Coordinates of C-alpha atoms and ligand atoms in Angstrom, one line a residue:
M207 CA -8.0 7.7 10.7
N208 CA -10.2 10.7 11.6
K209 CA -13.7 10.1 12.8
P210 CA -15.8 11.0 9.7
A211 CA -13.5 8.8 7.5
K212 CA -13.8 6.0 9.9
E213 CA -17.6 6.2 10.1
A214 CA -17.9 6.3 6.3
A215 CA -15.6 3.3 6.0
L216 CA -17.6 1.3 8.5
K217 CA -21.0 2.2 6.8
A218 CA -19.9 1.3 3.3
P219 CA -21.2 -2.1 2.0
A220 CA -18.7 -4.8 0.9
S221 CA -20.1 -5.2 -2.5
F222 CA -17.3 -7.6 -3.7
K223 CA -17.4 -11.0 -1.9
T224 CA -14.1 -12.4 -3.3
I225 CA -11.3 -10.0 -4.2
A226 CA -8.1 -11.1 -6.0
L227 CA -5.0 -9.0 -5.7
I228 CA -2.4 -9.7 -8.4
G229 CA 1.1 -8.5 -7.1
G230 CA 2.0 -8.6 -3.5
G231 CA 4.1 -5.5 -3.1
L232 CA 3.5 -2.3 -1.2
I233 CA 0.1 -1.5 -2.8
G234 CA -1.1 -5.1 -3.1
S235 CA -0.2 -5.9 0.5
S236 CA -1.6 -2.6 1.7
L237 CA -4.9 -3.4 0.0
A238 CA -5.0 -6.9 1.6
R239 CA -4.4 -5.4 5.1
A240 CA -7.0 -2.7 4.5
I241 CA -9.6 -5.1 3.2
R242 CA -9.1 -7.4 6.2
Q243 CA -9.6 -4.4 8.5
F244 CA -12.5 -2.6 6.8
M245 CA -14.3 -5.4 5.0
P246 CA -13.6 -8.5 7.2
E247 CA -16.4 -10.5 5.5
S248 CA -14.6 -10.4 2.1
I249 CA -12.4 -13.3 0.9
I250 CA -9.0 -12.2 -0.2
V251 CA -6.9 -14.2 -2.8
M252 CA -3.4 -12.9 -3.6
S253 CA -0.9 -13.9 -6.3
D254 CA 2.7 -12.9 -7.1
R255 CA 5.2 -14.3 -9.7
D256 CA 8.0 -14.5 -7.1
P257 CA 7.9 -17.7 -4.9
Q258 CA 9.6 -15.8 -2.1
V259 CA 7.0 -13.1 -2.1
V260 CA 4.3 -15.9 -2.1
S261 CA 5.9 -17.5 1.0
R262 CA 6.1 -14.2 2.7
L263 CA 2.5 -13.4 2.0
K264 CA 1.5 -16.7 3.5
E265 CA 3.6 -16.0 6.6
L266 CA 2.0 -12.6 7.0
Q267 CA -1.4 -14.2 6.7
L268 CA -2.7 -11.4 4.6
A269 CA -5.0 -13.5 2.4
H270 CA -7.3 -16.5 2.6
R271 CA -5.4 -18.0 -0.3
V272 CA -2.0 -17.2 -2.0
E273 CA -1.2 -18.5 -5.5
L274 CA 1.9 -18.4 -7.7
D275 CA -0.3 -18.6 -10.8
S276 CA -2.5 -15.6 -11.4
R277 CA -5.0 -17.7 -13.5
S278 CA -5.9 -19.8 -10.4
A279 CA -6.1 -16.6 -8.2
V280 CA -8.7 -14.8 -10.4
Q281 CA -11.1 -17.7 -10.8
G282 CA -14.4 -17.0 -9.1
A283 CA -13.3 -13.5 -8.0
D284 CA -15.9 -10.6 -8.1
L285 CA -13.1 -8.0 -8.1
V286 CA -9.6 -8.4 -9.5
I287 CA -7.0 -5.7 -8.9
L288 CA -3.7 -5.6 -10.8
C289 CA -1.0 -4.3 -8.3
V290 CA 2.1 -4.7 -10.6
P291 CA 4.3 -2.1 -12.3
V292 CA 2.6 -0.1 -15.1
G293 CA 5.0 -1.6 -17.7
V294 CA 3.8 -5.2 -17.1
C295 CA 0.1 -4.6 -16.4
A296 CA -1.1 -5.5 -19.9
D297 CA 1.0 -8.7 -20.2
V298 CA 0.0 -9.9 -16.7
A299 CA -3.7 -9.2 -17.5
K300 CA -3.5 -11.0 -20.8
G301 CA -2.3 -14.1 -18.9
F302 CA -5.5 -14.4 -16.9
V303 CA -8.4 -12.5 -18.6
S304 CA -10.0 -15.6 -20.1
F305 CA -10.3 -17.1 -16.5
L306 CA -12.3 -14.1 -15.2
K307 CA -15.8 -14.8 -13.9
E308 CA -18.7 -13.3 -15.8
G309 CA -19.7 -9.9 -14.3
C310 CA -16.3 -9.5 -12.6
V311 CA -14.9 -6.0 -12.2
L312 CA -11.2 -5.8 -13.3
S313 CA -9.2 -2.9 -12.0
D314 CA -5.6 -1.8 -11.4
V315 CA -3.7 0.7 -9.2
G316 CA -1.1 1.9 -11.8
S317 CA 0.2 5.5 -11.5
V318 CA -0.3 6.1 -15.2
K319 CA -3.8 5.5 -16.7
A320 CA -4.1 6.1 -20.5
S321 CA -1.5 3.5 -21.5
V322 CA -3.0 0.9 -19.1
L323 CA -6.5 1.6 -20.4
D324 CA -5.4 1.5 -24.1
E325 CA -3.3 -1.7 -23.7
I326 CA -5.7 -3.7 -21.5
S327 CA -9.1 -2.8 -22.9
P328 CA -8.9 -4.7 -26.2
H329 CA -8.2 -8.0 -24.2
V330 CA -11.1 -7.7 -21.7
P331 CA -13.9 -10.1 -22.4
E332 CA -17.4 -8.5 -23.0
N333 CA -18.9 -9.8 -19.8
V334 CA -16.1 -8.3 -17.6
H335 CA -16.0 -4.6 -16.7
F336 CA -12.6 -2.8 -16.7
V337 CA -12.4 0.2 -14.4
P338 CA -8.9 1.5 -14.0
A339 CA -8.0 3.3 -10.8
H340 CA -5.1 5.0 -9.1
P341 CA -4.8 5.5 -5.3
V342 CA -2.8 8.7 -4.8
A343 CA -1.1 7.2 -1.8
G344 CA 2.1 5.4 -1.2
T345 CA 5.6 5.5 0.2
E346 CA 9.2 5.1 -1.1
H347 CA 9.2 1.5 0.2
S348 CA 8.4 -1.7 -1.8
G349 CA 7.4 -5.3 -1.1
P350 CA 4.9 -7.2 1.1
D351 CA 6.4 -6.0 4.4
A352 CA 6.0 -2.3 3.5
G353 CA 2.2 -2.4 3.3
K354 CA -0.1 -0.5 5.7
A355 CA -3.8 -1.0 6.4
D356 CA -4.4 2.8 6.6
L357 CA -2.4 3.7 3.5
F358 CA -5.5 4.9 1.6
V359 CA -7.2 6.7 4.5
N360 CA -7.9 10.4 3.7
R361 CA -6.1 10.0 0.3
W362 CA -7.7 10.4 -3.1
T363 CA -8.3 7.5 -5.4
I364 CA -8.9 8.5 -9.0
L365 CA -11.0 6.2 -11.3
T366 CA -10.6 6.6 -15.0
P367 CA -13.2 4.4 -16.8
A368 CA -13.7 4.4 -20.5
D369 CA -16.8 6.3 -21.7
N370 CA -18.8 3.2 -22.3
T371 CA -18.3 1.6 -18.9
P372 CA -21.6 1.0 -17.1
S373 CA -21.9 3.6 -14.3
D374 CA -23.0 1.0 -11.7
N375 CA -19.7 -0.7 -11.9
V376 CA -17.8 2.5 -11.5
A377 CA -20.0 3.3 -8.5
R378 CA -19.3 -0.2 -7.0
L379 CA -15.5 0.4 -7.3
E380 CA -15.9 3.9 -5.8
A381 CA -17.8 2.4 -2.8
F382 CA -14.9 -0.1 -2.4
W383 CA -12.2 2.6 -2.2
Q384 CA -14.4 4.7 0.0
A385 CA -14.8 1.8 2.4
L386 CA -11.0 1.7 2.7
G387 CA -11.0 5.4 3.7
S388 CA -10.3 7.0 0.4
T389 CA -12.1 9.9 -1.2
T390 CA -12.8 9.2 -4.9
E391 CA -12.9 11.2 -8.1
V392 CA -13.7 10.1 -11.7
M393 CA -11.9 11.7 -14.6
T394 CA -10.6 10.7 -18.1
A395 CA -7.4 8.7 -18.2
R396 CA -5.6 11.4 -20.2
H397 CA -6.6 14.1 -17.8
H398 CA -5.4 12.0 -14.9
D399 CA -2.0 11.6 -16.6
L400 CA -1.6 15.4 -17.1
V401 CA -2.6 16.2 -13.5
L402 CA -0.2 13.5 -12.1
A403 CA 2.6 14.6 -14.4
V404 CA 2.8 17.9 -12.6
T405 CA 1.8 16.8 -9.1
S406 CA 3.9 13.6 -8.9
H407 CA 5.9 12.6 -11.9
L408 CA 7.8 15.9 -12.4
P409 CA 8.6 16.2 -8.6
H410 CA 10.1 12.7 -8.7
L411 CA 12.1 13.5 -11.9
I412 CA 13.5 16.6 -10.2
A413 CA 14.3 14.7 -7.1
Y414 CA 16.1 11.9 -9.0
N415 CA 18.0 14.6 -11.0
I416 CA 19.1 16.8 -8.1
V417 CA 20.3 13.8 -6.0
G418 CA 22.2 12.5 -9.1
T419 CA 23.7 16.0 -9.6
A420 CA 24.9 16.2 -6.0
D421 CA 26.4 12.7 -6.4
D422 CA 28.4 13.8 -9.5
L423 CA 29.9 17.0 -8.0
E424 CA 33.7 17.2 -7.6
T425 CA 33.8 20.5 -5.6
V426 CA 31.5 19.3 -2.8
T427 CA 32.2 15.9 -1.3
Q428 CA 29.5 13.2 -0.8
S429 CA 30.1 13.2 2.9
E430 CA 29.4 17.0 3.0
V431 CA 26.2 16.5 1.0
I432 CA 25.0 13.9 3.6
K433 CA 26.2 15.9 6.6
F434 CA 24.4 19.1 5.6
S435 CA 21.4 17.5 4.0
A436 CA 18.9 19.0 6.4
G437 CA 19.2 22.2 4.3
G438 CA 16.5 20.8 1.9
F439 CA 18.4 18.0 0.1
R440 CA 17.2 15.4 2.7
D441 CA 13.5 15.6 1.5
F442 CA 14.6 15.0 -2.1
T443 CA 16.6 11.9 -1.1
R444 CA 13.4 10.3 0.3
I445 CA 11.6 10.7 -3.0
A446 CA 14.7 9.7 -5.0
A447 CA 14.7 6.4 -3.0
S448 CA 11.4 5.4 -4.7
D449 CA 11.4 2.1 -6.6
P450 CA 13.5 2.3 -9.8
V451 CA 11.4 -0.2 -11.9
M452 CA 8.1 1.5 -11.0
W453 CA 9.4 5.0 -11.8
R454 CA 11.1 3.9 -15.0
D455 CA 7.7 2.6 -16.1
I456 CA 5.9 5.7 -15.1
F457 CA 8.2 8.0 -17.1
L458 CA 8.1 5.7 -20.2
H459 CA 4.3 5.3 -20.1
N460 CA 3.4 8.9 -19.4
K461 CA 6.0 10.3 -21.8
E462 CA 4.0 13.0 -23.6
A463 CA 2.5 14.6 -20.4
V464 CA 5.8 14.5 -18.6
L465 CA 7.7 16.1 -21.5
E466 CA 5.0 18.8 -21.8
M467 CA 5.3 19.6 -18.0
L468 CA 9.1 19.4 -18.2
A469 CA 9.2 22.0 -21.1
R470 CA 7.0 24.4 -19.0
F471 CA 9.2 23.8 -16.0
S472 CA 12.4 24.5 -18.0
E473 CA 11.0 27.7 -19.3
D474 CA 10.1 28.9 -15.8
L475 CA 13.5 27.8 -14.5
S476 CA 15.2 30.0 -17.2
L477 CA 13.2 33.0 -16.0
L478 CA 14.4 32.4 -12.4
Q479 CA 18.0 32.0 -13.7
R480 CA 17.6 35.3 -15.5
A481 CA 16.1 37.0 -12.4
I482 CA 19.0 35.8 -10.2
R483 CA 21.6 36.9 -12.8
W484 CA 20.1 40.4 -13.1
G485 CA 19.4 40.9 -9.4
D486 CA 15.6 41.0 -10.1
G487 CA 14.4 40.5 -6.5
D488 CA 10.8 41.4 -7.3
T489 CA 10.4 38.4 -9.6
L490 CA 11.8 36.1 -6.9
I491 CA 9.6 37.7 -4.1
N492 CA 6.4 37.4 -6.4
L493 CA 7.0 33.7 -7.1
F494 CA 8.0 32.8 -3.5
T495 CA 4.9 34.5 -2.2
R496 CA 2.6 32.7 -4.6
T497 CA 4.2 29.3 -3.8
R498 CA 3.9 29.9 0.0
A499 CA 0.1 30.4 -0.5
I500 CA -0.1 27.1 -2.4
R501 CA 1.7 25.3 0.5
R502 CA -0.9 26.7 2.8
S503 CA -3.7 25.4 0.6
V504 CA -2.1 22.0 0.6
I505 CA -2.1 21.9 4.4
E506 CA -5.7 23.2 4.6
S507 CA -6.8 20.5 2.2
G508 CA -5.5 17.8 4.6
Q509 CA -3.0 16.4 2.1
D510 CA 0.0 16.9 4.4
T511 CA -0.9 14.8 7.3
D512 CA 2.4 13.0 7.5
A513 CA 4.8 15.7 6.4
P514 CA 7.5 15.9 5.3
S515 CA 6.5 13.7 2.4
F516 CA 5.5 15.4 -0.8
G517 CA 5.7 13.2 -3.8
R518 CA 3.3 10.5 -3.1
D519 CA 2.6 9.1 -6.4
Ligands
NAP2056 P1 6.1 -3.2 -5.5 O1 6.1 -3.1 -4.0 O2 7.5 -3.3 -6.2 O3 5.3 -4.5 -5.9 C1 5.0 -4.9 -7.2 C2 4.8 -6.4 -7.2 O4 4.5 -6.7 -8.6 C3 6.1 -7.1 -6.8 O5 5.7 -8.2 -6.0 C4 6.6 -7.6 -8.2 O6 7.3 -8.9 -8.1 C5 5.3 -7.9 -8.9 N1 5.6 -8.0 -10.4 C6 6.5 -7.2 -11.1 N2 6.6 -7.6 -12.3 C7 5.7 -8.6 -12.4 C8 5.3 -9.5 -13.5 N3 5.8 -9.4 -14.7 N4 4.3 -10.4 -13.2 C9 3.8 -10.6 -12.0 N5 4.2 -9.8 -10.9 C10 5.1 -8.9 -11.2 O7 5.3 -2.0 -6.2 P2 4.1 -1.2 -5.7 O8 4.6 0.1 -5.1 O9 3.1 -2.0 -4.9 O10 3.5 -0.7 -7.1 C11 2.5 -1.5 -7.8 C12 1.7 -0.6 -8.6 O11 1.1 0.4 -7.8 C13 2.4 0.1 -9.7 O12 1.7 0.1 -10.9 C14 2.5 1.6 -9.2 O13 2.5 2.5 -10.3 C15 1.3 1.7 -8.4 N6 1.3 2.7 -7.3 C16 2.4 2.7 -6.5 C17 2.4 3.6 -5.4 C18 3.7 3.8 -4.6 O14 3.9 4.8 -3.9 N7 4.5 2.8 -4.5 C19 1.3 4.5 -5.2 C20 0.2 4.4 -6.0 C21 0.2 3.4 -7.1 P3 8.9 -8.8 -8.1 O15 9.3 -8.3 -6.7 O16 9.3 -10.2 -8.4 O17 9.4 -7.9 -9.2

């Protein structure tokens, strides 16, 4: 962690005394590790539906209490964060909402926001405040052993509250993420989904597709693809190794935005195809010069600290 981020993290108040994390995978276990490190006075309760994950979480001593039943885990918590795949967020939340403490902040970490907001909001009791969030930080690994305490340091966390959410609850959740080293931004859920469709979801779809195409080829063998992968293919394989369930849910729940970006991408790809066919080098040079400048901006913004790893979701 760099010095300013560390100082900000140490100064931030721990405004949630008891924090329940529902789902003990990569993000849930990273949150537990980060809370232990940056807010040692907070009490952490974790829950997972899988008894083996529950045992592992206990072995790793990531929480003060680990429960199989999410209803027991959320009772008395000041902050509850859903850390499960987007496709099951609403069902999991419905199972425990009536057990939430009055004044509790309910949040999530899902990579798609509009569907989560629309599906969960109608079930949230009046005295509970729902503030959806998405840490734009992650890896291609899953499960409780994959988590890291510094996963959110120097990464963005986007909060997407509904218009009528009291601003003090949004500010409390922002302070929480900032204490873990994140920089925060607030935007609408729909805008989030458009932005992430192009910066994350489309890159993952392209990676899944290109690795699948290479696997299907008859003229180039699989061993040749692996042997010569340093030519660019290797970086796509890292992204295409991301969790299948999580990514199925992302594409199915951000359908409109992904299809819109995919249509734009296909149009632009056709222009490149045409330029190559007709020997139009100027079109290629113009695009490649523009994209090189974007790469420089990404590096300057500090979002490339552990390259090569584009495609954090
Ligand atoms: P993960 O490592 O696979 O962990 C997900 C956990 O949720 C697993 O323990 C899983 O249990 C549990 N779960 C699945 N279905 C459940 C259900 N119906 N009821 C209760 N628990 C259930 O995934 P993750 O990477 O932490 O992702 C969690 C969330 O974070 C997702 O919404 C994802 O979009 C978001 N996110 C991920 C990343 C990333 O890079 N991975 C980054 C930012 C945000 P089982 O093992 O039994 O299925």
